[in-house]
């Protein structure tokens, strides 16, 4: 078990990120925890050699991201007589981790939290920075807290059995990190190691995850509570992408939505003269290399519904929705767009 | 509106405490908030000259301290399309304030929070330090967060119509703060101004609240997340008191329970030779001055039930329950007690 990052967060807390070689090593680490509860879903829990008594295993899927699931976890913890110094271990993808983290954050006003992401998306996106939550009244993550895990344990081996669509979803976020990074290492690695990554070579995945996390950490440590606008850069592709996801009843994956949203953000930036041509061309080329082509044009008749979805995005503040556009690699900028600019971006460019 | 304290808390946040002369002044201040939701109960809301649209008014009482009440608040906020920079205004006693603070802490991962305590107990106890929560699975405050308000607005005028039993409940906490204070001002003020306080003279209440808050602030700023054991001193009287409250189905008030618990903590400390005789005598005299006599002996037959209630106290950590005993004024000490010591304290001394 190698500690690859120690991330300083709000209030002096720290999240340590570890890379583990095998599931056996993970089992050893988890068994050394004291009093704890394991939280997983029916898919992810199959990766575990055994499931301890008192574990809470929920069905898979975004629709489980509800108060009812949180209740199961709180009841599980109470039935094990867990105290505040007990550990909630979340094992799975983003839904499980967000729920386990939320439950941990409110159990006795905050128990200990260890997260074990088992999808590429959750390894590079969901586990750092402390965002927890569940969907409520039909709004994604309407209820949540900021509650960083004390440690995140990454076992790239778990990615070998991940369905292709979920693997691609994670790659969308990795490409986003490449665009947002001030240095060229992740971008160049994605170009030079494409075949190894797609073949899910363990060493290549391990390196890609490290480089991707480094970018996320750069942003969140400068704005741990998302109050300064810096961390908002991580929403690149998300405002466009979330709206598309919600219009499609969340039938396309998060990473696909984000990749589509990056296309649209590049289009909007080009139209405003804000995004340089050569940067946009390189970014589009990287997106295409990983199979993200920016399809799903929004026809005129659906545009009002699309704008409604855009406006309901929870990242609005004081009534105006800000989009992350790019002035170049590692140079995000928050910009309001009028409806015509949005329309041009989502119609005319793919 | 006078700012009487600016309390530094975890992660660089600050809670500003203001004293206001009249309800009219409060109404002006609240109307100057931007986008906001008022949260109150049917009793407290009668103090308001008018109730804005979209307010959430719950029935009074501890049994409302539930997820269902939190849901009403979240739904109210969502129906007003509140964003993260909107304000949740809690107006009422401890139940309303704990709920409003919890709802605010989880709405979009944390909205702004202003608390207006309208009971003596909530003015001196519940509004500072950021404890939020509700009861779950029959356990008090099993679910909660740490989420300090950005401001607390105190209008001593609201105490003039507070029922006597609730006023007494607050006095129990005030006496506790006198015992825990390293200096003599609060204790002396309680002795010298007893008649004015009981008559609810506005200036006397105002001074008593300031001095009492000063003690609470001293403790919580040294241990904002209750992890160092310092803040645990504020639990003086609470372990004994909570157990009595729960045995009586919460038919006695919190402050009465705490005052009874202080008697028992003094008895236990005397029996161990840890609490000096003269300090105990002075403390008992102050308790008696305010009508707290330490009745409710626990008969032998009920002792097992009492011990069970003690052990279920959520402040246990790693299985052992720690009691706050006193080595002198301002000198609390956390001590485990064996069953016989507890039994002697709750039987033999009142």
mmCIF file with all atom_site columns, N, CA, C and O in Angstrom, chain B residues 264-277 323-327 333-338 340-342 344-345:
data_model
loop_
_atom_site.group_PDB
_atom_site.id
_atom_site.type_symbol
_atom_site.label_atom_id
_atom_site.label_alt_id
_atom_site.label_comp_id
_atom_site.label_asym_id
_atom_site.label_entity_id
_atom_site.label_seq_id
_atom_site.pdbx_PDB_ins_code
_atom_site.Cartn_x
_atom_site.Cartn_y
_atom_site.Cartn_z
_atom_site.occupancy
_atom_site.B_iso_or_equiv
_atom_site.pdbx_formal_charge
_atom_site.auth_seq_id
_atom_site.auth_comp_id
_atom_site.auth_asym_id
_atom_site.auth_atom_id
_atom_site.pdbx_PDB_model_num
ATOM 1   N N  . UNK B 1 264 ? -25.805 15.493 41.196 1.00 0.00 ? 264 UNK B N  1
ATOM 2   C CA . UNK B 1 264 ? -25.255 14.135 41.255 1.00 0.00 ? 264 UNK B CA 1
ATOM 3   C C  . UNK B 1 264 ? -23.755 14.128 40.956 1.00 0.00 ? 264 UNK B C  1
ATOM 4   O O  . UNK B 1 264 ? -22.998 13.353 41.543 1.00 0.00 ? 264 UNK B O  1
ATOM 5   N N  . UNK B 1 265 ? -23.334 15.010 40.027 1.00 0.00 ? 265 UNK B N  1
ATOM 6   C CA . UNK B 1 265 ? -21.903 15.099 39.716 1.00 0.00 ? 265 UNK B CA 1
ATOM 7   C C  . UNK B 1 265 ? -21.129 15.625 40.924 1.00 0.00 ? 265 UNK B C  1
ATOM 8   O O  . UNK B 1 265 ? -20.005 15.187 41.206 1.00 0.00 ? 265 UNK B O  1
ATOM 9   N N  . UNK B 1 266 ? -21.739 16.566 41.660 1.00 0.00 ? 266 UNK B N  1
ATOM 10  C CA . UNK B 1 266 ? -21.090 17.067 42.871 1.00 0.00 ? 266 UNK B CA 1
ATOM 11  C C  . UNK B 1 266 ? -21.011 15.960 43.920 1.00 0.00 ? 266 UNK B C  1
ATOM 12  O O  . UNK B 1 266 ? -19.982 15.772 44.583 1.00 0.00 ? 266 UNK B O  1
ATOM 13  N N  . UNK B 1 267 ? -22.105 15.192 44.038 1.00 0.00 ? 267 UNK B N  1
ATOM 14  C CA . UNK B 1 267 ? -22.119 14.090 45.008 1.00 0.00 ? 267 UNK B CA 1
ATOM 15  C C  . UNK B 1 267 ? -21.040 13.061 44.678 1.00 0.00 ? 267 UNK B C  1
ATOM 16  O O  . UNK B 1 267 ? -20.290 12.610 45.552 1.00 0.00 ? 267 UNK B O  1
ATOM 17  N N  . UNK B 1 268 ? -20.952 12.701 43.398 1.00 0.00 ? 268 UNK B N  1
ATOM 18  C CA . UNK B 1 268 ? -19.961 11.700 42.992 1.00 0.00 ? 268 UNK B CA 1
ATOM 19  C C  . UNK B 1 268 ? -18.548 12.227 43.230 1.00 0.00 ? 268 UNK B C  1
ATOM 20  O O  . UNK B 1 268 ? -17.656 11.494 43.671 1.00 0.00 ? 268 UNK B O  1
ATOM 21  N N  . UNK B 1 269 ? -18.334 13.512 42.930 1.00 0.00 ? 269 UNK B N  1
ATOM 22  C CA . UNK B 1 269 ? -17.019 14.109 43.119 1.00 0.00 ? 269 UNK B CA 1
ATOM 23  C C  . UNK B 1 269 ? -16.629 14.173 44.590 1.00 0.00 ? 269 UNK B C  1
ATOM 24  O O  . UNK B 1 269 ? -15.469 13.914 44.962 1.00 0.00 ? 269 UNK B O  1
ATOM 25  N N  . UNK B 1 270 ? -17.596 14.492 45.448 1.00 0.00 ? 270 UNK B N  1
ATOM 26  C CA . UNK B 1 270 ? -17.332 14.506 46.892 1.00 0.00 ? 270 UNK B CA 1
ATOM 27  C C  . UNK B 1 270 ? -16.970 13.106 47.377 1.00 0.00 ? 270 UNK B C  1
ATOM 28  O O  . UNK B 1 270 ? -16.011 12.932 48.139 1.00 0.00 ? 270 UNK B O  1
ATOM 29  N N  . UNK B 1 271 ? -17.726 12.109 46.919 1.00 0.00 ? 271 UNK B N  1
ATOM 30  C CA . UNK B 1 271 ? -17.494 10.731 47.367 1.00 0.00 ? 271 UNK B CA 1
ATOM 31  C C  . UNK B 1 271 ? -16.102 10.247 46.971 1.00 0.00 ? 271 UNK B C  1
ATOM 32  O O  . UNK B 1 271 ? -15.463 9.488  47.694 1.00 0.00 ? 271 UNK B O  1
ATOM 33  N N  . UNK B 1 272 ? -15.619 10.702 45.805 1.00 0.00 ? 272 UNK B N  1
ATOM 34  C CA . UNK B 1 272 ? -14.286 10.298 45.341 1.00 0.00 ? 272 UNK B CA 1
ATOM 35  C C  . UNK B 1 272 ? -13.176 11.138 45.974 1.00 0.00 ? 272 UNK B C  1
ATOM 36  O O  . UNK B 1 272 ? -12.003 10.909 45.720 1.00 0.00 ? 272 UNK B O  1
ATOM 37  N N  . UNK B 1 273 ? -13.550 12.168 46.725 1.00 0.00 ? 273 UNK B N  1
ATOM 38  C CA . UNK B 1 273 ? -12.549 13.082 47.279 1.00 0.00 ? 273 UNK B CA 1
ATOM 39  C C  . UNK B 1 273 ? -11.960 14.002 46.225 1.00 0.00 ? 273 UNK B C  1
ATOM 40  O O  . UNK B 1 273 ? -10.897 14.600 46.420 1.00 0.00 ? 273 UNK B O  1
ATOM 41  N N  . UNK B 1 274 ? -12.671 14.134 45.111 1.00 0.00 ? 274 UNK B N  1
ATOM 42  C CA . UNK B 1 274 ? -12.159 14.902 43.979 1.00 0.00 ? 274 UNK B CA 1
ATOM 43  C C  . UNK B 1 274 ? -12.709 16.328 44.024 1.00 0.00 ? 274 UNK B C  1
ATOM 44  O O  . UNK B 1 274 ? -12.045 17.285 43.633 1.00 0.00 ? 274 UNK B O  1
ATOM 45  N N  . UNK B 1 275 ? -13.929 16.473 44.509 1.00 0.00 ? 275 UNK B N  1
ATOM 46  C CA . UNK B 1 275 ? -14.554 17.794 44.603 1.00 0.00 ? 275 UNK B CA 1
ATOM 47  C C  . UNK B 1 275 ? -14.390 18.333 46.026 1.00 0.00 ? 275 UNK B C  1
ATOM 48  O O  . UNK B 1 275 ? -14.777 17.667 46.992 1.00 0.00 ? 275 UNK B O  1
ATOM 49  N N  . UNK B 1 276 ? -13.794 19.524 46.170 1.00 0.00 ? 276 UNK B N  1
ATOM 50  C CA . UNK B 1 276 ? -13.588 20.085 47.512 1.00 0.00 ? 276 UNK B CA 1
ATOM 51  C C  . UNK B 1 276 ? -14.929 20.390 48.202 1.00 0.00 ? 276 UNK B C  1
ATOM 52  O O  . UNK B 1 276 ? -15.868 20.851 47.546 1.00 0.00 ? 276 UNK B O  1
ATOM 53  N N  . UNK B 1 277 ? -14.988 20.176 49.507 1.00 0.00 ? 277 UNK B N  1
ATOM 54  C CA . UNK B 1 277 ? -16.222 20.404 50.269 1.00 0.00 ? 277 UNK B CA 1
ATOM 55  C C  . UNK B 1 277 ? -16.754 21.819 50.111 1.00 0.00 ? 277 UNK B C  1
ATOM 56  O O  . UNK B 1 277 ? -17.943 22.029 49.904 1.00 0.00 ? 277 UNK B O  1
ATOM 57  N N  . UNK B 1 323 ? -18.053 10.891 32.869 1.00 0.00 ? 323 UNK B N  1
ATOM 58  C CA . UNK B 1 323 ? -18.821 11.910 33.569 1.00 0.00 ? 323 UNK B CA 1
ATOM 59  C C  . UNK B 1 323 ? -17.951 13.149 33.753 1.00 0.00 ? 323 UNK B C  1
ATOM 60  O O  . UNK B 1 323 ? -16.749 13.047 33.957 1.00 0.00 ? 323 UNK B O  1
ATOM 61  N N  . UNK B 1 324 ? -18.580 14.317 33.699 1.00 0.00 ? 324 UNK B N  1
ATOM 62  C CA . UNK B 1 324 ? -17.863 15.539 34.029 1.00 0.00 ? 324 UNK B CA 1
ATOM 63  C C  . UNK B 1 324 ? -18.025 15.780 35.531 1.00 0.00 ? 324 UNK B C  1
ATOM 64  O O  . UNK B 1 324 ? -19.144 15.990 36.010 1.00 0.00 ? 324 UNK B O  1
ATOM 65  N N  . UNK B 1 325 ? -16.928 15.716 36.250 1.00 0.00 ? 325 UNK B N  1
ATOM 66  C CA . UNK B 1 325 ? -16.943 16.043 37.683 1.00 0.00 ? 325 UNK B CA 1
ATOM 67  C C  . UNK B 1 325 ? -16.159 17.334 37.887 1.00 0.00 ? 325 UNK B C  1
ATOM 68  O O  . UNK B 1 325 ? -15.497 17.822 36.973 1.00 0.00 ? 325 UNK B O  1
ATOM 69  N N  . UNK B 1 326 ? -16.263 17.925 39.083 1.00 0.00 ? 326 UNK B N  1
ATOM 70  C CA . UNK B 1 326 ? -15.661 19.245 39.304 1.00 0.00 ? 326 UNK B CA 1
ATOM 71  C C  . UNK B 1 326 ? -14.584 19.180 40.384 1.00 0.00 ? 326 UNK B C  1
ATOM 72  O O  . UNK B 1 326 ? -14.823 18.711 41.496 1.00 0.00 ? 326 UNK B O  1
ATOM 73  N N  . UNK B 1 327 ? -13.395 19.701 40.055 1.00 0.00 ? 327 UNK B N  1
ATOM 74  C CA . UNK B 1 327 ? -12.323 19.812 41.056 1.00 0.00 ? 327 UNK B CA 1
ATOM 75  C C  . UNK B 1 327 ? -12.321 21.192 41.692 1.00 0.00 ? 327 UNK B C  1
ATOM 76  O O  . UNK B 1 327 ? -11.455 21.510 42.507 1.00 0.00 ? 327 UNK B O  1
ATOM 77  N N  . UNK B 1 333 ? -13.384 17.891 35.138 1.00 0.00 ? 333 UNK B N  1
ATOM 78  C CA . UNK B 1 333 ? -12.505 16.778 34.810 1.00 0.00 ? 333 UNK B CA 1
ATOM 79  C C  . UNK B 1 333 ? -13.372 15.596 34.357 1.00 0.00 ? 333 UNK B C  1
ATOM 80  O O  . UNK B 1 333 ? -14.421 15.323 34.931 1.00 0.00 ? 333 UNK B O  1
ATOM 81  N N  . UNK B 1 334 ? -12.953 14.946 33.267 1.00 0.00 ? 334 UNK B N  1
ATOM 82  C CA . UNK B 1 334 ? -13.708 13.796 32.742 1.00 0.00 ? 334 UNK B CA 1
ATOM 83  C C  . UNK B 1 334 ? -13.304 12.536 33.476 1.00 0.00 ? 334 UNK B C  1
ATOM 84  O O  . UNK B 1 334 ? -12.125 12.199 33.540 1.00 0.00 ? 334 UNK B O  1
ATOM 85  N N  . UNK B 1 335 ? -14.278 11.808 34.025 1.00 0.00 ? 335 UNK B N  1
ATOM 86  C CA . UNK B 1 335 ? -13.976 10.665 34.871 1.00 0.00 ? 335 UNK B CA 1
ATOM 87  C C  . UNK B 1 335 ? -14.942 9.517  34.574 1.00 0.00 ? 335 UNK B C  1
ATOM 88  O O  . UNK B 1 335 ? -16.150 9.750  34.446 1.00 0.00 ? 335 UNK B O  1
ATOM 89  N N  . UNK B 1 336 ? -14.416 8.310  34.449 1.00 0.00 ? 336 UNK B N  1
ATOM 90  C CA . UNK B 1 336 ? -15.299 7.139  34.384 1.00 0.00 ? 336 UNK B CA 1
ATOM 91  C C  . UNK B 1 336 ? -15.731 6.810  35.812 1.00 0.00 ? 336 UNK B C  1
ATOM 92  O O  . UNK B 1 336 ? -14.964 6.985  36.761 1.00 0.00 ? 336 UNK B O  1
ATOM 93  N N  . UNK B 1 337 ? -16.969 6.373  35.985 1.00 0.00 ? 337 UNK B N  1
ATOM 94  C CA . UNK B 1 337 ? -17.454 6.004  37.323 1.00 0.00 ? 337 UNK B CA 1
ATOM 95  C C  . UNK B 1 337 ? -17.951 4.566  37.283 1.00 0.00 ? 337 UNK B C  1
ATOM 96  O O  . UNK B 1 337 ? -18.638 4.173  36.340 1.00 0.00 ? 337 UNK B O  1
ATOM 97  N N  . UNK B 1 338 ? -17.609 3.775  38.328 1.00 0.00 ? 338 UNK B N  1
ATOM 98  C CA . UNK B 1 338 ? -18.181 2.432  38.340 1.00 0.00 ? 338 UNK B CA 1
ATOM 99  C C  . UNK B 1 338 ? -19.630 2.499  38.837 1.00 0.00 ? 338 UNK B C  1
ATOM 100 O O  . UNK B 1 338 ? -20.081 3.516  39.347 1.00 0.00 ? 338 UNK B O  1
ATOM 101 N N  . UNK B 1 340 ? -21.268 1.340  41.272 1.00 0.00 ? 340 UNK B N  1
ATOM 102 C CA . UNK B 1 340 ? -21.543 1.645  42.672 1.00 0.00 ? 340 UNK B CA 1
ATOM 103 C C  . UNK B 1 340 ? -21.421 3.134  42.961 1.00 0.00 ? 340 UNK B C  1
ATOM 104 O O  . UNK B 1 340 ? -22.187 3.687  43.745 1.00 0.00 ? 340 UNK B O  1
ATOM 105 N N  . UNK B 1 341 ? -20.457 3.776  42.304 1.00 0.00 ? 341 UNK B N  1
ATOM 106 C CA . UNK B 1 341 ? -20.289 5.219  42.502 1.00 0.00 ? 341 UNK B CA 1
ATOM 107 C C  . UNK B 1 341 ? -21.502 5.972  41.950 1.00 0.00 ? 341 UNK B C  1
ATOM 108 O O  . UNK B 1 341 ? -21.991 6.931  42.555 1.00 0.00 ? 341 UNK B O  1
ATOM 109 N N  . UNK B 1 342 ? -22.002 5.510  40.794 1.00 0.00 ? 342 UNK B N  1
ATOM 110 C CA . UNK B 1 342 ? -23.194 6.145  40.222 1.00 0.00 ? 342 UNK B CA 1
ATOM 111 C C  . UNK B 1 342 ? -24.378 5.949  41.156 1.00 0.00 ? 342 UNK B C  1
ATOM 112 O O  . UNK B 1 342 ? -25.131 6.878  41.457 1.00 0.00 ? 342 UNK B O  1
ATOM 113 N N  . UNK B 1 344 ? -24.471 5.370  44.375 1.00 0.00 ? 344 UNK B N  1
ATOM 114 C CA . UNK B 1 344 ? -24.357 6.167  45.597 1.00 0.00 ? 344 UNK B CA 1
ATOM 115 C C  . UNK B 1 344 ? -24.767 7.611  45.320 1.00 0.00 ? 344 UNK B C  1
ATOM 116 O O  . UNK B 1 344 ? -25.457 8.248  46.122 1.00 0.00 ? 344 UNK B O  1
ATOM 117 N N  . UNK B 1 345 ? -24.362 8.124  44.148 1.00 0.00 ? 345 UNK B N  1
ATOM 118 C CA . UNK B 1 345 ? -24.650 9.526  43.828 1.00 0.00 ? 345 UNK B CA 1
ATOM 119 C C  . UNK B 1 345 ? -26.143 9.761  43.634 1.00 0.00 ? 345 UNK B C  1
ATOM 120 O O  . UNK B 1 345 ? -26.684 10.760 44.105 1.00 0.00 ? 345 UNK B O  1
#
